[in-house]
Coordinates of C-alpha atoms and ligand atoms in Angstrom, one line a residue:
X1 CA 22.2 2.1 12.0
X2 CA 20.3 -0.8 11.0
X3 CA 16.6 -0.4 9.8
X4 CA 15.0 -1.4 12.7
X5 CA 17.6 0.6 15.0
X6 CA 15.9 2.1 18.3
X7 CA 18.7 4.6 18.9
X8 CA 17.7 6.8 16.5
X9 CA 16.6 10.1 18.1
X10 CA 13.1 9.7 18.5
X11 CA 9.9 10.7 20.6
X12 CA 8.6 8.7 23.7
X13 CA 5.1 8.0 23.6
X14 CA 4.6 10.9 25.8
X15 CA 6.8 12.9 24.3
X16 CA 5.2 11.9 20.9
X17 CA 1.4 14.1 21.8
X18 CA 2.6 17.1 20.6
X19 CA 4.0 15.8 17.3
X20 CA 1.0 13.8 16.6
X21 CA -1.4 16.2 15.4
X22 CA 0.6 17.7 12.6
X23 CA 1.5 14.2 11.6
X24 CA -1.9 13.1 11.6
X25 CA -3.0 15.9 9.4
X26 CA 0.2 14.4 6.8
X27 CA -1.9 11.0 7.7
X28 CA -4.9 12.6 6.3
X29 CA -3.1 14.2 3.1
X30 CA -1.4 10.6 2.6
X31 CA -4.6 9.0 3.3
X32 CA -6.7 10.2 0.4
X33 CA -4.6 9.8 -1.8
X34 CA -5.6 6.0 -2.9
X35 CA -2.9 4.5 -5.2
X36 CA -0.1 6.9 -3.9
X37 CA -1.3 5.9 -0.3
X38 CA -1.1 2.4 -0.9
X39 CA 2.7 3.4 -2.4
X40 CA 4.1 4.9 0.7
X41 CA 2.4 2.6 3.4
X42 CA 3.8 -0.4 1.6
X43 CA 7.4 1.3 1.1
X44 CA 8.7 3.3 4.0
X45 CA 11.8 5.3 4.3
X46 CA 14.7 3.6 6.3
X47 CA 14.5 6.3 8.7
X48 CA 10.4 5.3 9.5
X49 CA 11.0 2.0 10.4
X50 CA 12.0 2.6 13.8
X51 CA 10.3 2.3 17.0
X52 CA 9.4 5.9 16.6
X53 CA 7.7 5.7 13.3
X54 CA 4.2 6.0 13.6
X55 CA 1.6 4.2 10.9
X56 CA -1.7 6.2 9.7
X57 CA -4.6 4.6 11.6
X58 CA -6.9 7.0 8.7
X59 CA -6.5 6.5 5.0
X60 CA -8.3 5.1 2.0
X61 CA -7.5 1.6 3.3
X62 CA -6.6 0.0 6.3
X63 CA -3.2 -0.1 7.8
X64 CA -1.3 -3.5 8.3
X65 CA -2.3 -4.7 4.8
X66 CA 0.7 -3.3 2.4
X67 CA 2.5 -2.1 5.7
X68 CA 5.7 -3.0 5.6
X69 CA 5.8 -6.2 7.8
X70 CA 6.1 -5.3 11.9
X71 CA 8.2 -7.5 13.4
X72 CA 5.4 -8.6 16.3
X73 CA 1.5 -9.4 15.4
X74 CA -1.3 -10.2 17.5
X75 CA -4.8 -11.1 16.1
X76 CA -7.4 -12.2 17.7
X77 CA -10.7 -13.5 16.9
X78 CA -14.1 -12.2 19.0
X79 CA -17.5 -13.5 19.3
X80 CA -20.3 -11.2 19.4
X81 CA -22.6 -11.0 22.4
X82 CA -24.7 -7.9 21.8
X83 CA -28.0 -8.6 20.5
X84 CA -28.1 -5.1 19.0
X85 CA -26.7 -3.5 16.1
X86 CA -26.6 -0.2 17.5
X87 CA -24.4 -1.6 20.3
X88 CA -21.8 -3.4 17.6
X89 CA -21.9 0.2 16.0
X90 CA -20.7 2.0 19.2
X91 CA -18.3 -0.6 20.0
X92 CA -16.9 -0.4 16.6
X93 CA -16.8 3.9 17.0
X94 CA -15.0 3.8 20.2
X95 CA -12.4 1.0 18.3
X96 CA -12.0 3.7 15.7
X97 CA -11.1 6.7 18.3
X98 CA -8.8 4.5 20.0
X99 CA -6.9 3.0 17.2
X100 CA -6.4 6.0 16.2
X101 CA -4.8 7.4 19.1
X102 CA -2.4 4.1 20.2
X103 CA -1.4 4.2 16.9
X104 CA -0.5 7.9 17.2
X105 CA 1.4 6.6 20.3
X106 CA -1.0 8.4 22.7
X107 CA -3.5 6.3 25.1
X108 CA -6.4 4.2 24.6
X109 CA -8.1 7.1 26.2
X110 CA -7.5 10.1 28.1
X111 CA -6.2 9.0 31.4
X112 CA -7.4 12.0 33.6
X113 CA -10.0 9.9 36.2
X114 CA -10.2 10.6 39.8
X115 CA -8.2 8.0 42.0
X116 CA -11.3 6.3 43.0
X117 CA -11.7 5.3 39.8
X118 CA -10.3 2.6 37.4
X119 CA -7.9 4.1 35.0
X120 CA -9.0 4.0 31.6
X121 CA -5.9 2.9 30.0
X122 CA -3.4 0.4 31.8
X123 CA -0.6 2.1 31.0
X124 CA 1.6 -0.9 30.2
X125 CA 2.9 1.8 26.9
X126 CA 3.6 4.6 28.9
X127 CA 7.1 6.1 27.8
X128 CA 7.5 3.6 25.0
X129 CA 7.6 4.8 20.9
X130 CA 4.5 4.0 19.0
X131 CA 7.0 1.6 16.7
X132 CA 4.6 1.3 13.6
X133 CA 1.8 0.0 15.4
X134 CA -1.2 -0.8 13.2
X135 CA -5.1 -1.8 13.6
X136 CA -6.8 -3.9 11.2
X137 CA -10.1 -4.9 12.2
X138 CA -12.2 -7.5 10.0
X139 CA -16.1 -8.6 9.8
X140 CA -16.7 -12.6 9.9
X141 CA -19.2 -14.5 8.6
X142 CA -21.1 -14.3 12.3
X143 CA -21.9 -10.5 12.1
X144 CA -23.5 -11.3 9.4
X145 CA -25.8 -14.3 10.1
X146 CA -25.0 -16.7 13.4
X147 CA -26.9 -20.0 13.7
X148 CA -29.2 -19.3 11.0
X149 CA -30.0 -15.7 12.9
X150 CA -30.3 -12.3 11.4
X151 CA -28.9 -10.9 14.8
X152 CA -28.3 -7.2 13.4
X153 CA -30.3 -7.4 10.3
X154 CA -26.8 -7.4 8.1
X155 CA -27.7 -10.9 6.4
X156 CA -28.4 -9.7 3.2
X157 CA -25.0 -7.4 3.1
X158 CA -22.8 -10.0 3.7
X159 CA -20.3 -10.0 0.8
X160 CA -20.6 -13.0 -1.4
X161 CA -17.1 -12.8 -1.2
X162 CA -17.2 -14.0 2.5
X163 CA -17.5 -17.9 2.3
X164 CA -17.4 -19.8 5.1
X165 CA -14.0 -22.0 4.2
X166 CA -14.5 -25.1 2.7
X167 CA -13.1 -28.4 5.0
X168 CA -9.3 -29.1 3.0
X169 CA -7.9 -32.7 2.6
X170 CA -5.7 -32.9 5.3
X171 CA -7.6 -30.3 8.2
X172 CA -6.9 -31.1 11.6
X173 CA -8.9 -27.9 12.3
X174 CA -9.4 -27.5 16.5
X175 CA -12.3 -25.5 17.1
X176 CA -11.0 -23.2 20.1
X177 CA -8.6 -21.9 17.1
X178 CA -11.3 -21.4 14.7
X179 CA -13.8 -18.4 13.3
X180 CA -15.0 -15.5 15.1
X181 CA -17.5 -12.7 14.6
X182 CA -14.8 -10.0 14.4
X183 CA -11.1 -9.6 14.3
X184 CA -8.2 -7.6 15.5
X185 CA -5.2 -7.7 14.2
X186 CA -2.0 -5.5 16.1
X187 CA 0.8 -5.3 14.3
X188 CA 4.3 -3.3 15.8
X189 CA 8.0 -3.5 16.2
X190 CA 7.6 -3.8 19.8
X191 CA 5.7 -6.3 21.4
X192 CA 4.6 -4.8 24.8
X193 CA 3.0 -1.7 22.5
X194 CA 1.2 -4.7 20.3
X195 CA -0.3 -6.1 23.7
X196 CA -1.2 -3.3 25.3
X197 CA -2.9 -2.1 22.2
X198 CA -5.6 -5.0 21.8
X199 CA -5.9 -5.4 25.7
X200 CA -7.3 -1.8 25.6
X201 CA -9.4 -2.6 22.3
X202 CA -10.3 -5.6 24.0
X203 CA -11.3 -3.8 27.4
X204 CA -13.2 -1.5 25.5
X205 CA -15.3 -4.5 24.1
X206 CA -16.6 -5.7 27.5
X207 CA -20.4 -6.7 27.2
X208 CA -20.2 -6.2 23.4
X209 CA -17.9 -9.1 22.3
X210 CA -15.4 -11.5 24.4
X211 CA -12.2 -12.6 22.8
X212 CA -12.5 -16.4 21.3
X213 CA -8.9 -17.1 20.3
X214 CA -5.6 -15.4 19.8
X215 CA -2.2 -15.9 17.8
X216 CA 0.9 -14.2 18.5
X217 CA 3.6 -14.3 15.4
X218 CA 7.2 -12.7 15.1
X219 CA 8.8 -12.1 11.6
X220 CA 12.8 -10.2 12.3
X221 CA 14.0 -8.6 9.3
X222 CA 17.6 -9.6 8.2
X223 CA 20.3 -7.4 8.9
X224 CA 21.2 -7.1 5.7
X225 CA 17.6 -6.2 4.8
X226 CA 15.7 -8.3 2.3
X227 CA 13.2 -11.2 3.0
X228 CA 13.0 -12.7 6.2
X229 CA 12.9 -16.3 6.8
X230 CA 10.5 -18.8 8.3
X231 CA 11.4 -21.5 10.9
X232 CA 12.0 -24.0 8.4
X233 CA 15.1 -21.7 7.6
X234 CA 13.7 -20.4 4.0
X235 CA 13.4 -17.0 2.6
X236 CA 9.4 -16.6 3.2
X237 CA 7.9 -13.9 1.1
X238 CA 9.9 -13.7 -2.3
X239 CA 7.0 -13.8 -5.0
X240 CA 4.6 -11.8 -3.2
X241 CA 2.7 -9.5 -5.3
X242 CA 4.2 -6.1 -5.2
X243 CA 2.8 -3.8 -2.4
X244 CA 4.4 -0.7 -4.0
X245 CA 2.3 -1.2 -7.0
X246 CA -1.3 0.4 -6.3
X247 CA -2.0 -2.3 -9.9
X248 CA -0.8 -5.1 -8.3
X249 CA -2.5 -4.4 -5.0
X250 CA -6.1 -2.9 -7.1
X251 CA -6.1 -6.5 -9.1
X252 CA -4.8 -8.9 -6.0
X253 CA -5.4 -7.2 -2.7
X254 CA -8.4 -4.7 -2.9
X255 CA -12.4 -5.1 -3.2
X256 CA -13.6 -2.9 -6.3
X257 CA -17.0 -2.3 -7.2
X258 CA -17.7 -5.6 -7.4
X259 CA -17.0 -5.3 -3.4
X260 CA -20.4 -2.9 -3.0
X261 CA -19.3 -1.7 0.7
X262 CA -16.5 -3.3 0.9
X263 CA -15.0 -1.2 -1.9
X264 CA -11.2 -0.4 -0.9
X265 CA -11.0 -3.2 1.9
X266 CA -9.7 -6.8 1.5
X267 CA -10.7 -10.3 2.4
X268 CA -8.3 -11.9 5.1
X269 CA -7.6 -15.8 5.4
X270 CA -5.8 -17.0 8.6
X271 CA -4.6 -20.1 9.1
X272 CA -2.0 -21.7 12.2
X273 CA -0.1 -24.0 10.5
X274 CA 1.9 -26.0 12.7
X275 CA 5.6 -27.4 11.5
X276 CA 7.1 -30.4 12.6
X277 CA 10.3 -28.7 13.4
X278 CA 12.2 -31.7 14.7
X279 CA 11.1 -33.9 11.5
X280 CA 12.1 -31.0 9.4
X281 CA 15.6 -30.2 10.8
X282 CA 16.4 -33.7 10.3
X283 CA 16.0 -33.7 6.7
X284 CA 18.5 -33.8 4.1
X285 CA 19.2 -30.4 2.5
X286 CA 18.8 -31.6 -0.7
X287 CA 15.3 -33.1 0.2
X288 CA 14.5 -29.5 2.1
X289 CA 15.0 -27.7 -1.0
X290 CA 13.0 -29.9 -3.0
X291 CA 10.0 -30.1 -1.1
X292 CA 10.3 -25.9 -1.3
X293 CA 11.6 -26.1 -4.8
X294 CA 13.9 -23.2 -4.0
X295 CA 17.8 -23.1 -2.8
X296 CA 17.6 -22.5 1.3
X297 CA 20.6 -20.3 1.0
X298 CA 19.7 -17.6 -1.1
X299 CA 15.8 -18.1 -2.0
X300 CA 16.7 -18.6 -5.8
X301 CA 14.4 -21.2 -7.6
X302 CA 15.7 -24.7 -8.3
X303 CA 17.7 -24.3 -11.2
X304 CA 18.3 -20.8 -11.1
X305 CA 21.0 -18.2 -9.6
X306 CA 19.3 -15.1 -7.9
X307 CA 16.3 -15.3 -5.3
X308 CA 14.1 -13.1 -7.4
X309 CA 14.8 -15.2 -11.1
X310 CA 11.9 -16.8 -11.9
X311 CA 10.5 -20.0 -11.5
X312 CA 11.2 -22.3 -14.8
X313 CA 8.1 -24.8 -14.3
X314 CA 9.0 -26.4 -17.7
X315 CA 13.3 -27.5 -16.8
X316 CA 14.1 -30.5 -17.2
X317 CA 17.6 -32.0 -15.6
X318 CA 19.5 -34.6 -17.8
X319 CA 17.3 -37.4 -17.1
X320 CA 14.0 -35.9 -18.2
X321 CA 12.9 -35.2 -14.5
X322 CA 11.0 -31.8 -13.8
X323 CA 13.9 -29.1 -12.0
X324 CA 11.7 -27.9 -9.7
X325 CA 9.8 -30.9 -8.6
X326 CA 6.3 -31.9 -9.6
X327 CA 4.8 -31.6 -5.8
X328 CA 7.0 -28.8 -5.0
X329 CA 5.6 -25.9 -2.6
X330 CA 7.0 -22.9 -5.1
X331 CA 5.3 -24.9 -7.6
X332 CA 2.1 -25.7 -6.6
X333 CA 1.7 -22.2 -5.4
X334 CA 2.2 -20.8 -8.1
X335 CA 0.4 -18.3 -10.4
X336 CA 0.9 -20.5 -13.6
X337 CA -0.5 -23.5 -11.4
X338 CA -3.9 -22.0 -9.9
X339 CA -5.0 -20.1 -13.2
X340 CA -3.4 -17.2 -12.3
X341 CA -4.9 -16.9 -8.7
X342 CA -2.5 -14.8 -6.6
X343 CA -2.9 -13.3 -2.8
X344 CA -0.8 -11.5 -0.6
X345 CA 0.9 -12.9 2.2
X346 CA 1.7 -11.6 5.3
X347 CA 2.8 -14.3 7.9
X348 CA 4.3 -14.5 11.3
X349 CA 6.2 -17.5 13.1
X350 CA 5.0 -18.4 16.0
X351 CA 6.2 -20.5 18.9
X352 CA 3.7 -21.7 21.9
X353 CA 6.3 -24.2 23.6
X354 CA 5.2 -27.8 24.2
X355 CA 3.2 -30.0 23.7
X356 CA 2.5 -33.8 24.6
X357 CA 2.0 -36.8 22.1
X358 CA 1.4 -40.1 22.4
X359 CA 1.9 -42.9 18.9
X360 CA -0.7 -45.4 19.3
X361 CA 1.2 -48.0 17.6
X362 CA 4.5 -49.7 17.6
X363 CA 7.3 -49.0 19.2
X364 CA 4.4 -46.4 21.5
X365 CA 6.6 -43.3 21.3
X366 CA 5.4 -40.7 23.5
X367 CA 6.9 -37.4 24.4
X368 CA 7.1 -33.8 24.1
X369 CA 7.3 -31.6 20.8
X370 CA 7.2 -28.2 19.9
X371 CA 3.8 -26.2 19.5
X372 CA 5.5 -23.4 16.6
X373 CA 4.7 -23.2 13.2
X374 CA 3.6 -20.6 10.7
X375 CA 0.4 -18.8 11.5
X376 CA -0.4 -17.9 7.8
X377 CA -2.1 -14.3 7.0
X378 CA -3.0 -14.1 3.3
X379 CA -5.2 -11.0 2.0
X380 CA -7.1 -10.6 -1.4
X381 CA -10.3 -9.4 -3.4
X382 CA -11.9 -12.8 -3.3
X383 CA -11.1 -15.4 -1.2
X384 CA -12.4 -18.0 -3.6
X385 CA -10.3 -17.2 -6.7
X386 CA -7.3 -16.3 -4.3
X387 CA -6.7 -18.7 -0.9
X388 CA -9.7 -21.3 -1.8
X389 CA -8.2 -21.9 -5.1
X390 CA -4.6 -22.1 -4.2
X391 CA -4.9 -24.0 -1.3
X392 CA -7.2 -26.6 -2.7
X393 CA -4.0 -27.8 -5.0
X394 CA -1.8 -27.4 -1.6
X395 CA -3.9 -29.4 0.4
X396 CA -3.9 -33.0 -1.7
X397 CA -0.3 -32.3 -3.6
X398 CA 1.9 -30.6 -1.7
X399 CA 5.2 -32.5 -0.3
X400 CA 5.3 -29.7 2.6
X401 CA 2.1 -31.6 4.3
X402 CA 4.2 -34.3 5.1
X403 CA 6.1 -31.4 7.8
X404 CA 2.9 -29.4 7.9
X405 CA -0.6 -29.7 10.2
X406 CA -3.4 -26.9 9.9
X407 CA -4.9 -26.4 13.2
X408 CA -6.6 -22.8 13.2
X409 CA -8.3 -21.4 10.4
X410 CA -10.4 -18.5 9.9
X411 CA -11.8 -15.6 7.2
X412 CA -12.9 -11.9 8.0
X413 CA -13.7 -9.3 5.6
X414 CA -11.8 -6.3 6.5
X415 CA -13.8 -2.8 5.6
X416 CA -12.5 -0.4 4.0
X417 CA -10.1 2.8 5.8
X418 CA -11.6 4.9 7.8
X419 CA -11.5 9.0 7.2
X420 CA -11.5 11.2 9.9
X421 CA -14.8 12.1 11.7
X422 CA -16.0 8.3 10.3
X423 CA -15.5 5.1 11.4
X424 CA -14.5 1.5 10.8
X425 CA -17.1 -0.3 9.1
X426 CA -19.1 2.5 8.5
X427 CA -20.3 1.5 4.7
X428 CA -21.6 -1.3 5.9
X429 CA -24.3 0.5 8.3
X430 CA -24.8 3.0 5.2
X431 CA -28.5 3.2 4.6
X432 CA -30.3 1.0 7.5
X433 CA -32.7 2.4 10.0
X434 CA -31.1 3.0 13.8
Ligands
LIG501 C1 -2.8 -21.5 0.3 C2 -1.8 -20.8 0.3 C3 -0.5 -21.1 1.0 C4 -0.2 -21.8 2.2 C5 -1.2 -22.4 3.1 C6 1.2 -21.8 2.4 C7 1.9 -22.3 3.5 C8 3.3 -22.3 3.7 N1 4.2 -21.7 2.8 C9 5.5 -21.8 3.4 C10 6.7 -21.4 2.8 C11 6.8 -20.8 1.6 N2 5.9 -20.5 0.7 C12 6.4 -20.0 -0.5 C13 5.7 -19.5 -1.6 C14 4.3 -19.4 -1.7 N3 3.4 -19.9 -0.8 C15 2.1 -19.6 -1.3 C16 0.9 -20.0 -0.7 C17 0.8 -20.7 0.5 N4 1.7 -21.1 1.3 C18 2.3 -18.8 -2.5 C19 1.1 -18.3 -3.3 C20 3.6 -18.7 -2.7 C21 4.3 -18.0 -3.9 C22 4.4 -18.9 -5.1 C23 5.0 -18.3 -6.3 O1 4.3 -17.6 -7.0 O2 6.2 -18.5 -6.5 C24 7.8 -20.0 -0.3 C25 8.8 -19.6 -1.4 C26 9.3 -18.2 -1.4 C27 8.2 -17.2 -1.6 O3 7.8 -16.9 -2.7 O4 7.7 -16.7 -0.6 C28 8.1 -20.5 0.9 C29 9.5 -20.8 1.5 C30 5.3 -22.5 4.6 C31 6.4 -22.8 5.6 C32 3.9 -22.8 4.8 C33 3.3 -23.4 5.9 C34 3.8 -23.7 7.0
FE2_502 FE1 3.8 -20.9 1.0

């Protein structure tokens, strides 16, 4: 039975209500427990990542950060309508309630309503497992100030750590793919319970906040197990920090005091990076593995044997030239390159079919490409010493932009976890009149 195997005996979504209870109160015990928290979300037991495994919506930090990767995402971006902050507060309450639930496998909300009445949860994940299904909602720069406007009186606790994104060398940035007040983020193993999940978080926004843009993203595990690859064919995830390690997630991943409110949450950075796929796949292998600076086959670095070996920046071949290339990816992206900056990624593929171009020059080529890429998710403590930093060496050196086009961009500040009988975002609001 492989990891992701659905024949494993499991419970319907239905058939899951009963269960749920005494697994949420394991949530709860798991969910205080910070470091040893982080530990078991990031590393589940085989036997959990099924469809039937069911992620703790409640916990010192949010789910879908050091969960081990779902293989469907959604996230989209909302802009805020309400001109009051004790509307954004009960929207973000009745989010809370109902992550909760879909992520216990149950419904948005109870379904009992009399047939004259709309029912007040589609239904589309009736019968199906709750297959890991996190919520991870974030705060954008908008909540906090919006044309220049105080809207909810939350200017001054916006966290210094929330820039708005400087423009990168190389931005081909499309606005309908860009920013947002608030984010969603569904993560599952199954896609119908990933879109039925935000369409009910979304439903439940109506008057409050509209949806602005959204990205869809796959990632399929190997069979083997290990890291998956992207659609340029290359292991995707190797040096990632280590989300077993509440250290490595304390320095990389979470806000500490420094955070104020957003102690224990993270800053998230999105970009859609579109790939040219056809250029790419025909390129040399050779010239593939240089511009990632590791071997496509089994992830190792140039010049080395096994994918987790690491990187030599200082080899040298015969003839003096670097091993793994001066504008290399690996390289560039590195640790030892940015001052130590690190992040965490968390990226999906994506494919949104076609779309049309047209050369305006010699010999006037015109036709139809694929719209897929890489929608990038990276999360850290600060933004500016994490995806500002790293990128900003990226954007002017890297040999990948020659494949590479970033289209979509955005940054949220994701609160903290939520404990029971709270809700998300609520240390923010902690202290303000109404
Ligand atoms: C600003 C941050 C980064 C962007 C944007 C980015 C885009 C991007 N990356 C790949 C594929 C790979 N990236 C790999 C490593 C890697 N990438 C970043 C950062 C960004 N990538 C970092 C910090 C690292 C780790 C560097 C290190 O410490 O070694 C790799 C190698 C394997 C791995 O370690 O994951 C691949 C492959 C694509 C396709 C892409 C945009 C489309
Ligand atoms: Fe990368």
């Amino acid at each position: 039975m492989s990891a992701y195997d659905d024949s494993a005996p499991g419970l319907s979504r239905r058939r899951f209500l009963g269960a749920a209870s005494s697994l949420a109160v394991a949530a709860g015990v798991i969910g205080t427990g910070g470091a040893a928290a982080a530990e078991s979300l990031a590393k589940p037991h085989a036997a959990a990542r099924t469809m039937s495994g069911v992620e703790p919506f409640y916990g010192v930090h949010q789910g879908g950060i050091v969960t081990a990767q779902q293989t469907h995402s959604l996230f989209a971006a909302l802009d805020l309508e309400a001109t009051a902050r004790a509307d954004v507060i009960a929207l973000l309450k009745r989010w809370t309630v109902a992550a909760n639930r879909l992520s216990r496998g149950e419904t948005a909300q109870p379904l009992a309503v009399p047939k004259d009445a709309a029912p007040l949860d589609g239904g589309s994940a009736e019968g199906l497992r709750p297959a890991r299904l996190t919520v991870t909602f974030g705060f954008g720069p908008g909540l906090f100030i919006s044309d220049g406007k105080d809207r909810y009186g939350l200017a001054s606790r916006r966290p210094d750590a929330l820039v708005d994104l400087p423009k990168f060398n190389g931005d081909q940035l499309v606005a309908e793919k860009c920013g947002g007040d608030l984010s969603i983020q569904v993560c599952a193993d199954d896609p119908q319970v990933a879109f039925h999940a935000l369409r009910e978080l979304l439903a439940l926004a109506d008057g409050v906040a509209s949806i602005k843009w959204m990205q869809s993203g796959f990632a399929s595990p190997p069979a083997a197990g290990g890291t998956g690859r992207n659609l340029m064919g290359f292991k995707d995830g190797t040096n990632n920090p280590a989300t077993h390690s509440s250290d490595a997630m304390n320095k990389v991943v979470w806000a500490g005091d420094e955070g104020g409110w957003m102690k224990e949450g993270s800053y998230v950075v999105v970009r859609r990076i579109r790939i040219a796929l056809e250029h790419w796949d025909k390129t040399e292998l050779g010239f593939q593995e240089e511009v990632v600076g590791r071997d496509k086959a089994n992830g190792a670095p140039l010049g080395k044997t096994h994918e987790f070996d690491p990187l030599d920046l200082n080899a040298e071949d015969k003839d003096g030239n670097p091993v793994i290339p001066a504008n290399a990816h690996a390289r560039l992206s590195s640790a030892a390159e940015n001052d130590g900056a690190q992040i965490l990624r968390r990226a999906y593929s994506y494919n949104d079919g076609v779309g049309f171009y047209a050369e305006r020059w010699p010999p006037w080529r015109q036709g139809i490409m694929l719209d897929a890429g890489l929608f990038f998710v990276a999360y850290q403590r600060d933004p500016r010493t994490g995806f500002i930093k790293i990128n900003k060496k990226l954007a002017t050196e890297d040999i990948m932009n020659q494949f590479t086009t970033h289209v979509g961009s955005a940054i949220f500040a994701c609160p903290p976890g939520v404990s029971e009988g709270s809700f998300i975002g609520a240390t923010l609001f902690e202290g303000l009149a109404g």
